[in-house]
Each structure stands twice: as structure tokens, then as C-alpha cells.
PDB file of C-alpha atoms in Angstrom:
ATOM      1  CA  UNK V 950      26.007  15.392 -18.896  1.00  0.00           C
ATOM      2  CA  UNK V 951      24.790  11.798 -18.698  1.00  0.00           C
ATOM      3  CA  UNK V 952      23.222  10.256 -21.748  1.00  0.00           C
ATOM      4  CA  UNK V 953      19.834   8.653 -21.225  1.00  0.00           C
ATOM      5  CA  UNK V 954      19.065   5.504 -23.100  1.00  0.00           C
ATOM      6  CA  UNK V 955      15.637   4.340 -24.130  1.00  0.00           C
ATOM      7  CA  UNK V 956      14.105   1.469 -22.219  1.00  0.00           C
ATOM      8  CA  UNK V 957      13.691  -1.644 -24.333  1.00  0.00           C
ATOM      9  CA  UNK V 958      12.164  -4.283 -22.042  1.00  0.00           C
ATOM     10  CA  UNK V 959       9.409  -5.449 -24.377  1.00  0.00           C
ATOM     11  CA  UNK V 960       6.718  -3.163 -22.976  1.00  0.00           C
ATOM     12  CA  UNK V 961       5.881  -0.036 -25.003  1.00  0.00           C
ATOM     13  CA  UNK V 962       6.302   3.304 -23.231  1.00  0.00           C
ATOM     14  CA  UNK V 963       2.568   4.047 -23.188  1.00  0.00           C
ATOM     15  CA  UNK V 964       1.866   0.765 -21.353  1.00  0.00           C
ATOM     16  CA  UNK V 965       4.828   1.276 -19.011  1.00  0.00           C
ATOM     17  CA  UNK V 966       3.445   4.728 -18.168  1.00  0.00           C
ATOM     18  CA  UNK V 967      -0.027   3.322 -17.488  1.00  0.00           C
ATOM     19  CA  UNK V 968       1.457   0.668 -15.191  1.00  0.00           C
ATOM     20  CA  UNK V 969       3.734   3.196 -13.452  1.00  0.00           C
ATOM     21  CA  UNK V 970       0.755   5.511 -12.852  1.00  0.00           C
ATOM     22  CA  UNK V 971      -1.150   2.658 -11.236  1.00  0.00           C
ATOM     23  CA  UNK V 972       1.859   1.672  -9.164  1.00  0.00           C
ATOM     24  CA  UNK V 973       2.168   5.298  -8.044  1.00  0.00           C
ATOM     25  CA  UNK V 974      -1.356   5.094  -6.655  1.00  0.00           C
ATOM     26  CA  UNK V 975      -0.499   1.771  -4.998  1.00  0.00           C
ATOM     27  CA  UNK V 976       2.586   3.384  -3.478  1.00  0.00           C
ATOM     28  CA  UNK V 977       0.519   6.304  -2.168  1.00  0.00           C
ATOM     29  CA  UNK V 978      -2.128   3.939  -0.777  1.00  0.00           C
ATOM     30  CA  UNK V 979       0.528   1.761   0.864  1.00  0.00           C
ATOM     31  CA  UNK V 980       2.337   4.725   2.419  1.00  0.00           C
ATOM     32  CA  UNK V 981      -0.911   6.258   3.660  1.00  0.00           C
ATOM     33  CA  UNK V 982      -1.978   2.944   5.191  1.00  0.00           C
ATOM     34  CA  UNK V 983       1.487   2.592   6.742  1.00  0.00           C
ATOM     35  CA  UNK V 984       1.151   6.027   8.360  1.00  0.00           C
ATOM     36  CA  UNK V 985      -2.371   5.293   9.608  1.00  0.00           C
ATOM     37  CA  UNK V 986      -1.320   1.935  11.057  1.00  0.00           C
ATOM     38  CA  UNK V 987       1.719   3.455  12.777  1.00  0.00           C
ATOM     39  CA  UNK V 988      -0.501   6.213  14.194  1.00  0.00           C
ATOM     40  CA  UNK V 989      -2.883   3.591  15.582  1.00  0.00           C
ATOM     41  CA  UNK V 990       0.051   1.606  17.041  1.00  0.00           C
ATOM     42  CA  UNK V 991       1.106   4.678  19.002  1.00  0.00           C
ATOM     43  CA  UNK V 992      -2.363   5.716  20.097  1.00  0.00           C
ATOM     44  CA  UNK V 993      -4.415   2.562  20.706  1.00  0.00           C
ATOM     45  CA  UNK V 994      -5.980   2.231  24.164  1.00  0.00           C
ATOM     46  CA  UNK V 995      -8.362  -0.117  25.911  1.00  0.00           C
ATOM     47  CA  UNK V 996      -8.570  -3.764  26.961  1.00  0.00           C
ATOM     48  CA  UNK V 997      -7.017  -5.022  23.704  1.00  0.00           C
ATOM     49  CA  UNK V 998      -4.076  -2.609  23.952  1.00  0.00           C
ATOM     50  CA  UNK V 999      -1.262  -5.155  24.061  1.00  0.00           C
ATOM     51  CA  UNK V1000      -2.703  -7.347  21.299  1.00  0.00           C
ATOM     52  CA  UNK V1001      -3.446  -4.417  18.971  1.00  0.00           C
ATOM     53  CA  UNK V1002      -0.226  -2.547  19.743  1.00  0.00           C
ATOM     54  CA  UNK V1003       1.777  -5.634  18.778  1.00  0.00           C
ATOM     55  CA  UNK V1004      -0.417  -6.497  15.779  1.00  0.00           C
ATOM     56  CA  UNK V1005      -0.253  -2.954  14.413  1.00  0.00           C
ATOM     57  CA  UNK V1006       3.549  -2.987  14.746  1.00  0.00           C
ATOM     58  CA  UNK V1007       3.740  -6.108  12.600  1.00  0.00           C
ATOM     59  CA  UNK V1008       1.406  -4.539  10.056  1.00  0.00           C
ATOM     60  CA  UNK V1009       3.160  -1.180   9.791  1.00  0.00           C
ATOM     61  CA  UNK V1010       6.527  -2.934   9.521  1.00  0.00           C
ATOM     62  CA  UNK V1011       5.226  -5.037   6.618  1.00  0.00           C
ATOM     63  CA  UNK V1012       3.813  -1.925   4.923  1.00  0.00           C
ATOM     64  CA  UNK V1013       7.078  -0.031   5.403  1.00  0.00           C
ATOM     65  CA  UNK V1014       8.966  -2.883   3.763  1.00  0.00           C
ATOM     66  CA  UNK V1015       6.511  -2.849   0.835  1.00  0.00           C
ATOM     67  CA  UNK V1016       7.011   0.766  -0.264  1.00  0.00           C
ATOM     68  CA  UNK V1017      10.555   0.307  -1.548  1.00  0.00           C
ATOM     69  CA  UNK V1018       9.823  -2.568  -3.983  1.00  0.00           C
ATOM     70  CA  UNK V1019       6.814  -0.673  -5.358  1.00  0.00           C
ATOM     71  CA  UNK V1020       8.848   2.510  -5.880  1.00  0.00           C
ATOM     72  CA  UNK V1021      11.722   0.560  -7.412  1.00  0.00           C
ATOM     73  CA  UNK V1022       9.360  -1.140  -9.871  1.00  0.00           C
ATOM     74  CA  UNK V1023       8.149   2.300 -10.982  1.00  0.00           C
ATOM     75  CA  UNK V1024      11.793   3.290 -11.522  1.00  0.00           C
ATOM     76  CA  UNK V1025      12.493   0.043 -13.411  1.00  0.00           C
ATOM     77  CA  UNK V1026       9.687   0.972 -15.792  1.00  0.00           C
ATOM     78  CA  UNK V1027      11.449   4.285 -16.467  1.00  0.00           C
ATOM     79  CA  UNK V1028       9.451   6.749 -14.396  1.00  0.00           C
ATOM     80  CA  UNK V1029       9.988   8.681 -11.184  1.00  0.00           C
ATOM     81  CA  UNK V1030       8.241   7.426  -8.066  1.00  0.00           C
ATOM     82  CA  UNK V1031       6.173   9.907  -6.064  1.00  0.00           C
ATOM     83  CA  UNK V1032       7.713  10.614  -2.681  1.00  0.00           C
ATOM     84  CA  UNK V1033       6.112  13.632  -1.044  1.00  0.00           C
ATOM     85  CA  UNK V1034       3.091  13.955   1.204  1.00  0.00           C
ATOM     86  CA  UNK V1035       1.576  16.333  -1.362  1.00  0.00           C
ATOM     87  CA  UNK V1036       1.919  13.711  -4.110  1.00  0.00           C
ATOM     88  CA  UNK V1037       0.647  10.902  -1.890  1.00  0.00           C
ATOM     89  CA  UNK V1038      -2.353  12.996  -0.812  1.00  0.00           C
ATOM     90  CA  UNK V1039      -3.273  13.560  -4.469  1.00  0.00           C
ATOM     91  CA  UNK V1040      -2.796   9.923  -5.474  1.00  0.00           C
ATOM     92  CA  UNK V1041      -4.178   7.906  -2.567  1.00  0.00           C
ATOM     93  CA  UNK V1042      -7.658   6.416  -2.480  1.00  0.00           C
ATOM     94  CA  UNK V1043      -7.586   6.314   1.332  1.00  0.00           C
ATOM     95  CA  UNK V1044      -8.910   9.001   3.641  1.00  0.00           C
ATOM     96  CA  UNK V1045      -6.780  10.619   6.290  1.00  0.00           C
ATOM     97  CA  UNK V1046      -7.657   9.811   9.893  1.00  0.00           C
ATOM     98  CA  UNK V1047      -8.951  12.429  12.315  1.00  0.00           C
ATOM     99  CA  UNK V1048      -6.399  14.217  14.502  1.00  0.00           C
ATOM    100  CA  UNK V1049      -7.985  12.739  17.646  1.00  0.00           C
ATOM    101  CA  UNK V1050      -7.346   8.985  17.715  1.00  0.00           C
ATOM    102  CA  UNK V1051     -10.534   6.920  17.423  1.00  0.00           C
ATOM    103  CA  UNK V1052     -11.524   4.039  19.705  1.00  0.00           C
ATOM    104  CA  UNK V1053      -9.819   0.686  19.107  1.00  0.00           C
ATOM    105  CA  UNK V1054     -12.839  -0.818  17.286  1.00  0.00           C
ATOM    106  CA  UNK V1055     -12.920   2.129  14.884  1.00  0.00           C
ATOM    107  CA  UNK V1056      -9.177   1.736  14.326  1.00  0.00           C
ATOM    108  CA  UNK V1057      -9.734  -1.893  13.334  1.00  0.00           C
ATOM    109  CA  UNK V1058     -12.634  -0.974  11.025  1.00  0.00           C
ATOM    110  CA  UNK V1059     -10.546   1.789   9.427  1.00  0.00           C
ATOM    111  CA  UNK V1060      -7.647  -0.585   8.792  1.00  0.00           C
ATOM    112  CA  UNK V1061      -9.965  -3.236   7.314  1.00  0.00           C
ATOM    113  CA  UNK V1062     -11.291  -0.689   4.814  1.00  0.00           C
ATOM    114  CA  UNK V1063      -7.761   0.513   4.089  1.00  0.00           C
ATOM    115  CA  UNK V1064      -6.413  -2.965   3.366  1.00  0.00           C
ATOM    116  CA  UNK V1065      -9.409  -3.756   1.185  1.00  0.00           C
ATOM    117  CA  UNK V1066      -8.917  -0.541  -0.808  1.00  0.00           C
ATOM    118  CA  UNK V1067      -5.211  -1.235  -1.309  1.00  0.00           C
ATOM    119  CA  UNK V1068      -6.028  -4.787  -2.463  1.00  0.00           C
ATOM    120  CA  UNK V1069      -8.571  -3.343  -4.918  1.00  0.00           C
ATOM    121  CA  UNK V1070      -5.986  -0.865  -6.230  1.00  0.00           C
ATOM    122  CA  UNK V1071      -3.489  -3.690  -6.753  1.00  0.00           C
ATOM    123  CA  UNK V1072      -6.140  -5.812  -8.495  1.00  0.00           C
ATOM    124  CA  UNK V1073      -7.009  -2.959 -10.870  1.00  0.00           C
ATOM    125  CA  UNK V1074      -3.350  -2.502 -11.834  1.00  0.00           C
ATOM    126  CA  UNK V1075      -2.889  -6.275 -12.170  1.00  0.00           C
ATOM    127  CA  UNK V1076      -5.204  -6.279 -15.198  1.00  0.00           C
ATOM    128  CA  UNK V1077      -3.075  -3.579 -16.853  1.00  0.00           C
ATOM    129  CA  UNK V1078       0.183  -5.387 -16.044  1.00  0.00           C
ATOM    130  CA  UNK V1079      -1.197  -8.700 -17.324  1.00  0.00           C
ATOM    131  CA  UNK V1080      -2.300  -7.119 -20.588  1.00  0.00           C
ATOM    132  CA  UNK V1081       1.241  -5.751 -21.046  1.00  0.00           C
ATOM    133  CA  UNK V1082       2.767  -9.152 -20.204  1.00  0.00           C
ATOM    134  CA  UNK V1083       4.608  -7.460 -17.321  1.00  0.00           C
ATOM    135  CA  UNK V1084       5.319 -10.448 -15.084  1.00  0.00           C
ATOM    136  CA  UNK V1085       7.511  -8.634 -12.506  1.00  0.00           C
ATOM    137  CA  UNK V1086       4.737  -6.130 -11.807  1.00  0.00           C
ATOM    138  CA  UNK V1087       2.081  -8.865 -11.845  1.00  0.00           C
ATOM    139  CA  UNK V1088       4.128 -10.856  -9.315  1.00  0.00           C
ATOM    140  CA  UNK V1089       4.532  -7.824  -7.058  1.00  0.00           C
ATOM    141  CA  UNK V1090       0.797  -7.107  -7.269  1.00  0.00           C
ATOM    142  CA  UNK V1091      -0.161 -10.719  -6.541  1.00  0.00           C
ATOM    143  CA  UNK V1092       1.944 -10.611  -3.377  1.00  0.00           C
ATOM    144  CA  UNK V1093       0.406  -7.305  -2.313  1.00  0.00           C
ATOM    145  CA  UNK V1094      -3.169  -8.521  -2.898  1.00  0.00           C
ATOM    146  CA  UNK V1095      -2.493 -11.653  -0.850  1.00  0.00           C
ATOM    147  CA  UNK V1096      -1.027  -9.693   2.067  1.00  0.00           C
ATOM    148  CA  UNK V1097      -3.775  -7.037   2.142  1.00  0.00           C
ATOM    149  CA  UNK V1098      -6.623  -9.530   1.804  1.00  0.00           C
ATOM    150  CA  UNK V1099      -5.147 -11.744   4.538  1.00  0.00           C
ATOM    151  CA  UNK V1100      -4.586  -8.756   6.843  1.00  0.00           C
ATOM    152  CA  UNK V1101      -8.174  -7.551   6.297  1.00  0.00           C
ATOM    153  CA  UNK V1102      -9.438 -11.042   7.177  1.00  0.00           C
ATOM    154  CA  UNK V1103      -7.360 -11.124  10.376  1.00  0.00           C
ATOM    155  CA  UNK V1104      -8.619  -7.693  11.395  1.00  0.00           C
ATOM    156  CA  UNK V1105     -12.239  -8.653  10.604  1.00  0.00           C
ATOM    157  CA  UNK V1106     -11.789 -11.695  12.854  1.00  0.00           C
ATOM    158  CA  UNK V1107     -11.155  -9.377  15.804  1.00  0.00           C
ATOM    159  CA  UNK V1108     -14.631  -7.896  15.406  1.00  0.00           C
ATOM    160  CA  UNK V1109     -16.517 -11.218  15.430  1.00  0.00           C
ATOM    161  CA  UNK V1110     -18.285 -12.151  18.634  1.00  0.00           C
TER     162      UNK V1110
END
């Protein structure tokens, strides 16, 4: 039987737990947005097909690459990362998309809202991480906020006439 050692990284367990809980929501939001974006990549139609198909691929690839660092930060703080659809459904702040794919404009609007919500989740956790002097989490969150805010801006730009 393996012996577990206590985690002594300069952040009390209660604060680590609070941060890990927030990161779990960020992980669920990120995974849900990944799934939505991949769904839209597969199912987009219309005059902007090629542009959106390619753009969505870049976005879902970035989201896929983001889930591992978030989960690993949760583990570094001493907690288990959620990893099931049931857990993600409970934790996410994003809504599921309808079974029938929406029109391209609605896809874009849905992704804008999703990226904005994920940025807001990261910003909320950032305050907790900053208070705990948790620079690795703060750095991760800063990167995530930047990416989601920039992606929302790029998607909004598609809707301007």
C-alpha cells in the first residue's frame, strides 16, 4: 500500500480545494465548449462553410490542448480532476446544444457566448488564485482568459456587416 504524503506547497488545503473546485468548473466549461465547437465543425453548412469549418477546427484543437493542463493543475493541487460527462454536466456553466445543428450564424453566436462564459469562469477563479498567491494557477488562468476573449472577438467580427 502506497503512503500518501501531505502537500506542502505554501497554499493551505482549504484554499487549494477552493482553487481546485474552480478549476474543475473551468475544465468542465472547456470540455463542453470543445465538444460544441467540434460538433459545429462537423455540421456547419452554408456560404461560409469552408471558413467556419477551418476556423472551428483551429478552435476545437486549441480547446482540446487546454484540458490537460487544467486537469494537471487540479492534480498538482492534490485533488482529482473530473473526467466524466456526468461530472462535466453538473459542473459546466454552458448549455448543451440542440440535437439538430443550428444555422451557421447561430453557431457563431453560441460560440461567442461560450467563450465569454469560459473567460468569466477563469476570471472568477483568478481572484481566488491571486488571494492564495498561487502563481501557476494565475498564469494558467491569464492565458485562458486571453485566448477566450480573443476568440470571442474574432467570432463577433464575423457577425459585423
